[in-house]
XYZ file of C-alpha atoms in Angstrom:
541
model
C -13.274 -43.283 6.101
C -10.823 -44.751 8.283
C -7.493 -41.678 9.582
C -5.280 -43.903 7.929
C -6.631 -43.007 4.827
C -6.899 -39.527 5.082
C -2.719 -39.657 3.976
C -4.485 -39.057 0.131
C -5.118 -36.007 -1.519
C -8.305 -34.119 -0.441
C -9.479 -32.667 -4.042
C -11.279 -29.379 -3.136
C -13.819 -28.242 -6.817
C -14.610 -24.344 -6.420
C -11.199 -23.870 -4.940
C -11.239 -20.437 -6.426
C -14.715 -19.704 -5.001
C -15.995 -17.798 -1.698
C -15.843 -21.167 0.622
C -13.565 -22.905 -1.331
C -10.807 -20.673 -1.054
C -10.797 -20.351 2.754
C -11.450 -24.397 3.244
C -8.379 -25.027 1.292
C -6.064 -23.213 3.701
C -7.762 -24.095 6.516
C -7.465 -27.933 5.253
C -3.745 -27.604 4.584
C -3.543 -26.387 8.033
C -4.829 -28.906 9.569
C -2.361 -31.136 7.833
C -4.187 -32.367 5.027
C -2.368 -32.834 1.545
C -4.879 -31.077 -0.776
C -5.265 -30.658 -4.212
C -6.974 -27.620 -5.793
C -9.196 -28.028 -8.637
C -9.244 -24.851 -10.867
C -10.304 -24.133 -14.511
C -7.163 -21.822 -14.410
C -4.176 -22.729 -12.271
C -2.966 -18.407 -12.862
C -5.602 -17.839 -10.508
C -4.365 -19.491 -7.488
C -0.599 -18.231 -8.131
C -0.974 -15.180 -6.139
C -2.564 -16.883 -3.378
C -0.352 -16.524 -0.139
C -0.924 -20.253 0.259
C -0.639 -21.010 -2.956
C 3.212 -22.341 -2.268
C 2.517 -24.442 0.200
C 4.421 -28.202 0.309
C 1.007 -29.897 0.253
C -0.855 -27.456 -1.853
C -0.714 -29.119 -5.513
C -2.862 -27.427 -8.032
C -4.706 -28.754 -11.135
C -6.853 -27.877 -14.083
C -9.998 -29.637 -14.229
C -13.730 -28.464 -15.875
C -16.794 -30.092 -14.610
C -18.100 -29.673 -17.986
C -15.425 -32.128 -19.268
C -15.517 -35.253 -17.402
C -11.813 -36.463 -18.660
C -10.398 -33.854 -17.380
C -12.100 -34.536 -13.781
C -11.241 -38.054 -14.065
C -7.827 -36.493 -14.169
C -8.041 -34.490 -11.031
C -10.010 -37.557 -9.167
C -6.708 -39.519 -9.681
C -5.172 -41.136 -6.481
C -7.716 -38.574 -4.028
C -9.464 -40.358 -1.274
C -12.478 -37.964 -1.146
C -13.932 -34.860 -2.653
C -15.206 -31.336 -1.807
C -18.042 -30.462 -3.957
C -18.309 -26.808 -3.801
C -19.381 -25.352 -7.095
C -22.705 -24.276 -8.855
C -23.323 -22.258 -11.824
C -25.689 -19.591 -11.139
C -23.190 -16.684 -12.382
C -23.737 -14.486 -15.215
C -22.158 -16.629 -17.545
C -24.633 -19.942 -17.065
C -28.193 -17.968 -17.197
C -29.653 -21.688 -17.070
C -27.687 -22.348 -13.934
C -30.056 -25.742 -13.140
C -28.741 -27.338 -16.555
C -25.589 -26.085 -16.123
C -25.441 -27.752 -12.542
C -27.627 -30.581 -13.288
C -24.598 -31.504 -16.096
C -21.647 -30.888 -13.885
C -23.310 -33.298 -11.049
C -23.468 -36.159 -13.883
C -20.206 -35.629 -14.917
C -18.677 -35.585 -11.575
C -20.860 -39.212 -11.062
C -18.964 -40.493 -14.201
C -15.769 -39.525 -13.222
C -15.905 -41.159 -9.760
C -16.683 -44.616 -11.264
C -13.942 -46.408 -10.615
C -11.819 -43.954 -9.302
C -11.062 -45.027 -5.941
C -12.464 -42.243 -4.453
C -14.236 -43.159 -1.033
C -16.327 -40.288 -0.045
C -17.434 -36.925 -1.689
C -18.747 -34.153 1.058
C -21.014 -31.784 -1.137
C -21.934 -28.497 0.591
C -25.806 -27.548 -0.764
C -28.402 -24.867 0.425
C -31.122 -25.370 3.231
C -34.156 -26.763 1.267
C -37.210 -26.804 2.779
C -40.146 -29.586 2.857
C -42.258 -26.909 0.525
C -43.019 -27.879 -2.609
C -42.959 -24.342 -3.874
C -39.221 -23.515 -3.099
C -37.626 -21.808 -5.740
C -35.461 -22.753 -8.877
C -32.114 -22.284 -7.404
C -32.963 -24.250 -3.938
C -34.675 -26.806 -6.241
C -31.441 -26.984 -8.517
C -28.948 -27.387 -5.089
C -31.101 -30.557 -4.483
C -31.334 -32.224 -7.087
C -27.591 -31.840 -7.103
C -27.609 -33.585 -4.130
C -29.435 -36.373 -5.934
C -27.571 -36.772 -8.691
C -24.067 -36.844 -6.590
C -25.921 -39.529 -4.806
C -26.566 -41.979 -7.725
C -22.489 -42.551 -7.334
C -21.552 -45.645 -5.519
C -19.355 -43.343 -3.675
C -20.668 -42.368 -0.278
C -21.758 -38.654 -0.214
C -22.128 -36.074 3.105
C -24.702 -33.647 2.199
C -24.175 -30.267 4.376
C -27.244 -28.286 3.565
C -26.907 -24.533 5.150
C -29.128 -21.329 4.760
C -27.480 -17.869 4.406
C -23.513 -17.962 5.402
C -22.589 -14.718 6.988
C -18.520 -13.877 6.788
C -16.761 -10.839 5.177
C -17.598 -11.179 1.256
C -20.130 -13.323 1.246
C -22.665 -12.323 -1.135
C -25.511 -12.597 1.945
C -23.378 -10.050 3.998
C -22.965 -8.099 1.235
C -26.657 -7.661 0.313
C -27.565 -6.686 3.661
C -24.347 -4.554 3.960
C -25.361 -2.611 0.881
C -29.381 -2.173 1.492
C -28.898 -0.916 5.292
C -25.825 1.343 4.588
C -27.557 3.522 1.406
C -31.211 2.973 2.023
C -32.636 4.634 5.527
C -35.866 3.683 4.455
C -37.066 0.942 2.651
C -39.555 -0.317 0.695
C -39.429 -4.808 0.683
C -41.015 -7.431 -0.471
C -42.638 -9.880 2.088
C -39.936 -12.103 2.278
C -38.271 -9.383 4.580
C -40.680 -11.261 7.387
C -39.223 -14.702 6.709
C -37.344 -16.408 9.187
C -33.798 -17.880 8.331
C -30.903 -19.443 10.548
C -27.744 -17.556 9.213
C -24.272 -19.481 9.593
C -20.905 -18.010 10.180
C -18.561 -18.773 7.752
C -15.820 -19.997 10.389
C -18.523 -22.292 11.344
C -19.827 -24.249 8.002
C -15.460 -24.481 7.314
C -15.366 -26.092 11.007
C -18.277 -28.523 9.398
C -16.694 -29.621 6.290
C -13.482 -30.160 7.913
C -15.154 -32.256 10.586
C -17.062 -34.576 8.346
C -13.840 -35.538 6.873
C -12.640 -36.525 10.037
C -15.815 -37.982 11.560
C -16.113 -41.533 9.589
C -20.052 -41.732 10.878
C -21.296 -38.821 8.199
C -20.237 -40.907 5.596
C -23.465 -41.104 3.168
C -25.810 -38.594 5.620
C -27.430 -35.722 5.309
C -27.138 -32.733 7.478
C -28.764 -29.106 8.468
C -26.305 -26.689 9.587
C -26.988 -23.475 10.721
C -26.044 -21.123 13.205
C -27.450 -20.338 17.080
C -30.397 -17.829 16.128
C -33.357 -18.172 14.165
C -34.632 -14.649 13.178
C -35.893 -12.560 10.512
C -34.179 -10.645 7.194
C -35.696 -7.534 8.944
C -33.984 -8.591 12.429
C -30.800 -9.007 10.178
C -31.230 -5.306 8.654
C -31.566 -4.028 12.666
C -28.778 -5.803 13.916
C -26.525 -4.732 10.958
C -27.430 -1.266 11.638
C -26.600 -1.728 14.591
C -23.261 -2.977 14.714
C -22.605 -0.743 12.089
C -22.951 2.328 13.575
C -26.315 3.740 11.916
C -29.712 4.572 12.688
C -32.080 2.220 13.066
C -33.544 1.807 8.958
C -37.390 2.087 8.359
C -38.534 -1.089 6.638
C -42.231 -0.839 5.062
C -43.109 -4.413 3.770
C -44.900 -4.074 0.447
C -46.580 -7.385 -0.779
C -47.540 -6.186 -4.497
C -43.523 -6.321 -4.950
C -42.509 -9.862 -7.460
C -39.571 -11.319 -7.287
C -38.712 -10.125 -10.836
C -38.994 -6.384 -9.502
C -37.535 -6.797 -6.364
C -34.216 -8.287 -8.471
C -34.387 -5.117 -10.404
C -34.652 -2.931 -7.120
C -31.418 -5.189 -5.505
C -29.405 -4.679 -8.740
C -29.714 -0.866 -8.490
C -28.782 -0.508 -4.906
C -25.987 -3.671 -4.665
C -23.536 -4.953 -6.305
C -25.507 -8.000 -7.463
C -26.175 -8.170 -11.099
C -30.085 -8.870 -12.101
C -29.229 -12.450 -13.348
C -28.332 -13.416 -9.362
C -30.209 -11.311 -7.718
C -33.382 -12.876 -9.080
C -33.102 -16.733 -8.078
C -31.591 -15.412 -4.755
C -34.596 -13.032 -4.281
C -37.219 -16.007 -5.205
C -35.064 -18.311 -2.744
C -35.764 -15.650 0.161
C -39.457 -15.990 0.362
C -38.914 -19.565 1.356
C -38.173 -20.277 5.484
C -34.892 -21.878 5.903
C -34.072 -23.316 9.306
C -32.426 -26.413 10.481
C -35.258 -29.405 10.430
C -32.614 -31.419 12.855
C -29.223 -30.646 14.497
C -28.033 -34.114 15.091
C -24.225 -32.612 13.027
C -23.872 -30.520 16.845
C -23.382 -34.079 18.773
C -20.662 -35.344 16.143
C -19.114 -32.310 15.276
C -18.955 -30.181 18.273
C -18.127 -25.983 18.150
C -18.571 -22.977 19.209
C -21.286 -21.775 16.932
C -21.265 -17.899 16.062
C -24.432 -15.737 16.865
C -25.612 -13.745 14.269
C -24.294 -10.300 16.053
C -20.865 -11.611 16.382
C -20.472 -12.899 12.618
C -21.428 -9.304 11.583
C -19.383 -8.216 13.890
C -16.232 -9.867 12.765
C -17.360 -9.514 8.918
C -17.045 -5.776 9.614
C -13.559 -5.957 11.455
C -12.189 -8.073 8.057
C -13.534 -5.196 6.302
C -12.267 -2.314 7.847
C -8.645 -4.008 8.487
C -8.983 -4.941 4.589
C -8.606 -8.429 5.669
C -10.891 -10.317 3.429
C -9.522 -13.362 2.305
C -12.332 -14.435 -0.194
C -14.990 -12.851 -1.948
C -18.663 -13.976 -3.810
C -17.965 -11.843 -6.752
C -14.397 -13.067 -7.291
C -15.800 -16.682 -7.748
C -15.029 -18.584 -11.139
C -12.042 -18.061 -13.802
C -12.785 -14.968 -16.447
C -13.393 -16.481 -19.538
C -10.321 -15.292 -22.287
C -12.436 -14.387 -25.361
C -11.729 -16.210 -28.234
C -10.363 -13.027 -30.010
C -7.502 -12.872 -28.371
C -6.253 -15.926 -28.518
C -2.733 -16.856 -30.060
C -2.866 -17.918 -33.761
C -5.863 -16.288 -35.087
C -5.452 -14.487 -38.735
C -6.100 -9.966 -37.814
C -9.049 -10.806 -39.699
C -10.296 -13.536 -37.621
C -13.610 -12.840 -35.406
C -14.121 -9.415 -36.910
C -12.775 -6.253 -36.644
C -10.591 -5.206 -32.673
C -10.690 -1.852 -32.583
C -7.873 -0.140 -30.446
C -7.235 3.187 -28.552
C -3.480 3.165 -27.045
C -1.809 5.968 -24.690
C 1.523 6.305 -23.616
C 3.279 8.198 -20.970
C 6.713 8.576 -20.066
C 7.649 8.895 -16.156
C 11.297 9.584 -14.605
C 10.828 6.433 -11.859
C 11.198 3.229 -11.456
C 8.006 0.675 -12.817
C 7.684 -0.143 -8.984
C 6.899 3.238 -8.474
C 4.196 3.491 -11.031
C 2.587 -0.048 -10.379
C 2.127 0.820 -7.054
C -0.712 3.484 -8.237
C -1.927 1.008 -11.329
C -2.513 -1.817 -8.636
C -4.756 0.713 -6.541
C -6.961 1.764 -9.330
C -10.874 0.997 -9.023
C -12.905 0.621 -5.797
C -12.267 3.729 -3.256
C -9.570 4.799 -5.339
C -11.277 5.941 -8.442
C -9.885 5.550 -11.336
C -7.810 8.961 -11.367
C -9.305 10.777 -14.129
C -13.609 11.491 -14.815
C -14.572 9.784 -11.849
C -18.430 11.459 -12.811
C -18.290 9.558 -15.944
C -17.465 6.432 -14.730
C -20.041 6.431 -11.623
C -22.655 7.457 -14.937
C -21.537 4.542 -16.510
C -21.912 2.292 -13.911
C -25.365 3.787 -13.249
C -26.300 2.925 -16.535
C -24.681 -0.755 -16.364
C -26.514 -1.222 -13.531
C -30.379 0.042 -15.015
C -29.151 -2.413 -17.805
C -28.277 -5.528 -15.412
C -25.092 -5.387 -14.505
C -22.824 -5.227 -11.755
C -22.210 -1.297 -12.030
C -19.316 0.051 -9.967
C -20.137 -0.881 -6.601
C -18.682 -4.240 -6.306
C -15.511 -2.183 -6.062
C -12.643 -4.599 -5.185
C -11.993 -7.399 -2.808
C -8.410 -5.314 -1.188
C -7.263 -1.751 -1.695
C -3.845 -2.842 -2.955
C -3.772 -6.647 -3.393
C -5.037 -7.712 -6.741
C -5.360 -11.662 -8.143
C -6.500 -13.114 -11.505
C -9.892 -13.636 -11.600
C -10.843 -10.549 -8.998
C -13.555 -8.284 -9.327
C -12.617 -4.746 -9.858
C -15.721 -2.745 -10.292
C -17.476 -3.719 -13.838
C -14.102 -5.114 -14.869
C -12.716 -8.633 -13.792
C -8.483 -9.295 -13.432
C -8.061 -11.142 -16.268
C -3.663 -11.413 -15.905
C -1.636 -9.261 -13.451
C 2.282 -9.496 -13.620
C 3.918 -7.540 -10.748
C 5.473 -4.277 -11.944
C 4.583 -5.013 -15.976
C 1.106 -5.848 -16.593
C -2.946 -5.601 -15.126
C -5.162 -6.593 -17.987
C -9.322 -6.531 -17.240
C -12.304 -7.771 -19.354
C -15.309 -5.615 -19.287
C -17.834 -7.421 -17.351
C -20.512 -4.377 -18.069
C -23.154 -4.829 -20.476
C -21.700 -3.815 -23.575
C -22.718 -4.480 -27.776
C -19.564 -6.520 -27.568
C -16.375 -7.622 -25.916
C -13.790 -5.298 -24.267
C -9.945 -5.293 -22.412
C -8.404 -2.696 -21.043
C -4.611 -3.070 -20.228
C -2.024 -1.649 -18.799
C 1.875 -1.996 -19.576
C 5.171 -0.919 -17.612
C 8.198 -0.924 -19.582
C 11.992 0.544 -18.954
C 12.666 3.552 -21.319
C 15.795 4.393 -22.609
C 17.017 7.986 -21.789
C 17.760 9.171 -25.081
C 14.259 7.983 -26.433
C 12.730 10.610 -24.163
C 11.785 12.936 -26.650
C 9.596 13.593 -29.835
C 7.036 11.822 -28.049
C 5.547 14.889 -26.350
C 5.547 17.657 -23.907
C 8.071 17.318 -21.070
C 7.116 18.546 -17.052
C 10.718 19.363 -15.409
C 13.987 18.221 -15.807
C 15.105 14.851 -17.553
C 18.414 14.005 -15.635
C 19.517 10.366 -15.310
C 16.910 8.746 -13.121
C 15.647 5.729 -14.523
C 12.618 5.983 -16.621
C 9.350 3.992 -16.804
C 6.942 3.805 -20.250
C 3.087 3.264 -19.281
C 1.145 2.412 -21.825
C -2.493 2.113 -21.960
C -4.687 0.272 -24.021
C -8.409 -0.578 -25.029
C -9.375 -2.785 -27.065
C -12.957 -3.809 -28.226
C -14.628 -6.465 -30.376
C -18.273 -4.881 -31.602
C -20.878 -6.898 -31.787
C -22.886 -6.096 -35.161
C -23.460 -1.970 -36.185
C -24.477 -0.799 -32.511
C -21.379 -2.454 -31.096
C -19.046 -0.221 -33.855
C -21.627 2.972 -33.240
C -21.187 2.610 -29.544
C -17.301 2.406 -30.160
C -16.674 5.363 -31.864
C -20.105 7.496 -30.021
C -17.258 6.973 -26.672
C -14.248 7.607 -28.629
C -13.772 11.058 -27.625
C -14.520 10.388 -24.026
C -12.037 7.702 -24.535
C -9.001 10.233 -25.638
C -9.544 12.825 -22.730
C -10.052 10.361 -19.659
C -7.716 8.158 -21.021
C -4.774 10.916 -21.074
C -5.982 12.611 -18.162
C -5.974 9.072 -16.247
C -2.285 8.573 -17.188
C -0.990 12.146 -16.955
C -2.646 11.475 -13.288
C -0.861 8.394 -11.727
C 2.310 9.908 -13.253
C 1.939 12.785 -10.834
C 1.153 10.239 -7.904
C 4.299 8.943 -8.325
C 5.351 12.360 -7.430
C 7.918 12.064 -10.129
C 8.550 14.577 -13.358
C 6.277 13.689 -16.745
C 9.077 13.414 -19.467
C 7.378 12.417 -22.565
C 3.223 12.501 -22.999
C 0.460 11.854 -22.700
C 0.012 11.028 -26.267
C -1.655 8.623 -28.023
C -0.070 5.771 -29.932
C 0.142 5.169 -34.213
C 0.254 1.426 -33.350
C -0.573 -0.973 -30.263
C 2.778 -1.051 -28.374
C 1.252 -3.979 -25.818
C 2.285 -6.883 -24.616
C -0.944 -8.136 -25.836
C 0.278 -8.081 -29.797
C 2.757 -6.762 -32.218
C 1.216 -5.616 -34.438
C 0.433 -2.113 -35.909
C -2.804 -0.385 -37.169
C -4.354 2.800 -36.685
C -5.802 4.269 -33.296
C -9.342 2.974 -33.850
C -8.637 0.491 -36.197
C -7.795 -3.205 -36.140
C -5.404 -4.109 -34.001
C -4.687 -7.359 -35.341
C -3.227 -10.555 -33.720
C 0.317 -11.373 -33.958
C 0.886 -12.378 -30.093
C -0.398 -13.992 -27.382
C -2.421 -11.567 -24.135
C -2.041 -14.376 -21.845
């Protein structure tokens, strides 16, 4: 592609995602006019580039190829940047293998003159495993288009967030000693993250990758147990004890990486089988056209660290994707619709201002805790995690920033609205489906009592109403046991959590904790009993 061309908008798919959200900014930096694809356009709104004069955002599914028709219109070349293997698409190969057709359907005719696709390192082995298998044949597919397609295939990408960094970061910092599989003897060439952004910026500009395929990968060709020593290293620990066991599959050694990261068993098994293969760069030809400084291995930890510590990270693996809004809650449906919502609400009442108290709701999770019967919910995660899931120690991306769509422990942002609302759905493994909001409101001083005890004086400060809800759709008779079995647990950490970020706010308690007749939400208006159906009657988005 010609630079006079380049004047059209750059559509970037996975916009939202780990690489995809730090090639956008980078793109618009370098003066490109971009346009975001995202399955929800909430989730880029809190983005600090999100603003930006040639920043225009649009919603688009790869599953629906009208829709990406849509955001193809009037772009002169796409970033492919997506792939399915999350906990929501457990067959991530059809899942892919579905989007990459669409996507070829959509560019036919669309004027589109290049697509850049960034895939995994496969190598010439014909017993790779399913997800490496799956990122090729992507590759095929895309290239069935009659539009021109740059392949960028790269092993492990090292930067703050990234769920490679985080595996390692995880295993070395809690396990002194361990106990791996043979792939901990495989060699790999790791790739900064600054680096593979530098490559997919520089195809664009360099018409000769037009249609090629290319290995990237960093300086150093080394081993995961290399990795694990120069992590510990740079970290600050002692060097770990790694005993290579070779009875270990890659089904248990999933199980064993779910316990001890935050990576849930349904990715931590296709990226466990994808580790036994050796992934290094058959050819570097990309280094002649697209010439940089690459990053060692050392220095990417390095720097992943400093992002860390300085809370600095702009992007993060488990943050990828938009939360899918259950159906349940969605505007229009009859309170009997989809079954029974039971509801727990508590209210407190706070002499301060809702900036006051949001400032402690937007901390909550991660290293914060979550203020009341932090035991029980480290138990819970523990179980969540034996079961499969993510547990607790994904924590959170930032210790105050928050965006739709962020991890937050076993909970994902669902909608955040500065000073009045954080709403999360229950990622944990659960007989059903679960929210958990929470809701500033201005009180009115003479409403301040009959609601409950009062802590000091009421005088005439303003006044701030905190309500906070759950809300849970069972899933046959466990789902409705398992409700009211955690009921009780329910009424004391739920009080004791808001009776606690009331005192944060240093501020006197003037009504409350008590819990609510009827859901006072934003989520609906409707009434019903504590545990009882909550009804519909609103909208929670």
């Amino acid at each position: 592609m010609q630079a006079e061309k380049l004047t059209a908008p750059v559509l970037v798919t996975g916009a939202t995602g780990y690489v995809g959200g730090r090639l956008v900014p980078l793109l618009l930096e370098k003066g490109y006019r971009v346009r975001a694809m995202v399955r929800s356009a909430r989730k880029l709104g809190c983005r600090p580039w999100a603003a930006h004069p040639n920043l225009e955002i649009t919603e688009a599914d790869l599953h629906d190829t009208q829709s990406l028709r849509n955001a193809l219109s009037g772009c002169g070349a796409v970033y492919y940047l997506v792939h399915s293997m999350t906990a929501r698409h457990n067959d991530f190969k059809q899942a892919d293998r579905t989007a990459a057709y669409n996507m070829v359907r959509a560019l036919k005719n669309s004027g589109v003159q290049r697509v850049i696709y960034l895939s995994g390192l496969v190598p010439d082995d014909s017993a790779i495993s399913p997800h490496l298998r799956s990122r090729a044949e992507v590759a095929e597919i895309l290239s069935l288009s009659d539009t021109p397609v740059t392949v960028l295939r790269a092993a492990q990408i090292l930067g703050s967030g990234s769920a490679s960094f985080e595996i390692v970061r995880y295993l070395a910092d809690r396990l002194p000693v361990m106990v791996t599989p043979r792939w901990v003897r495989t060699e790999c060439q790791p790739i900064a993250i600054s680096n593979v952004l530098e490559y997919l910026e520089g195809v664009l500009r360099v018409p000769e990758t037009e249609g090629k395929t290319y290995d990237i990968g960093g300086p150093d060709i080394l081993t995961y147990k290399d990795l694990f020593d120069i992590y510990a290293q740079e970290a600050g620990l002692r060097k770990r004890l790694i005993i290579p066991v070779p009875l270990l599959t890659p089904y248990v050694s999933s199980l064993w990486l779910n316990l001890v990261t935050p990576v849930p068993t349904v990715l931590a098994r296709p990226l466990v089988e994808g580790l036994r293969n050796r992934v290094v760069c058959s050819e570097n030809t990309i280094r002649e056209l697209i010439p940089q400084e690459l990053t060692g291995v050392r220095q990417a930890v390095r720097l992943a660290l400093d992002k860390l510590r300085q809370h600095t990270v702009p992007t993060c693996w488990s943050d990828a994707g938009t939360p899918p809004v259950p159906e349940w809650i969605a505007c229009g449906d009859a309170s009997f619709a989809g079954g029974t919502v039971l509801h727990s609400a508590h209210m407190v009442r706070i002499h301060a201002e809702p900036d006051e108290v949001w400032t402690h709701i937007r901390r909550i999770g991660g290293e914060t805790g979550w203020y009341q019967g932090d035991a029980l919910w480290r138990l819970r995660g523990f179980v969540d995690k034996l079961l499969g899931g993510p547990g607790l120690r994904r924590g959170r991306r930032h210790p105050e920033e928050l965006f739709v769509g962020d991890a937050l422990d076993f909970w994902r942002v669902l909608d955040i609205r500065e000073e009045r609302r954080l709403l999360l759905l229950a990622e944990m493994r659960l007989p059903g489906e679960a929210l958990l909001e929470f809701t500033l409101t201005p009180a009115e001083q003479d409403d301040a009592s009959g609601a409950g005890g009062q802590e000091g004086q009421t005088g005439q400060a303003p006044q701030t109403e905190l309500v906070m809800t759950a809300r849970f759709l069972p899933r046959g008779l466990w789902g409705i046991v398992y409700w009211y079995a955690m009921h009780p647990f329910h009424l004391g950490i739920f009080s004791g959590m808001l009776r606690a970020i009331a005192r944060k706010t240093g501020k006197d308690i003037t009504a409350g904790p008590v819990r609510l007749k009827d859901s006072r939400s934003r989520f609906d208006g409707s009434g019903g009993s504590g545990t009882g159906n909550s009804g519909s009657g609103g909208c929670a988005l």
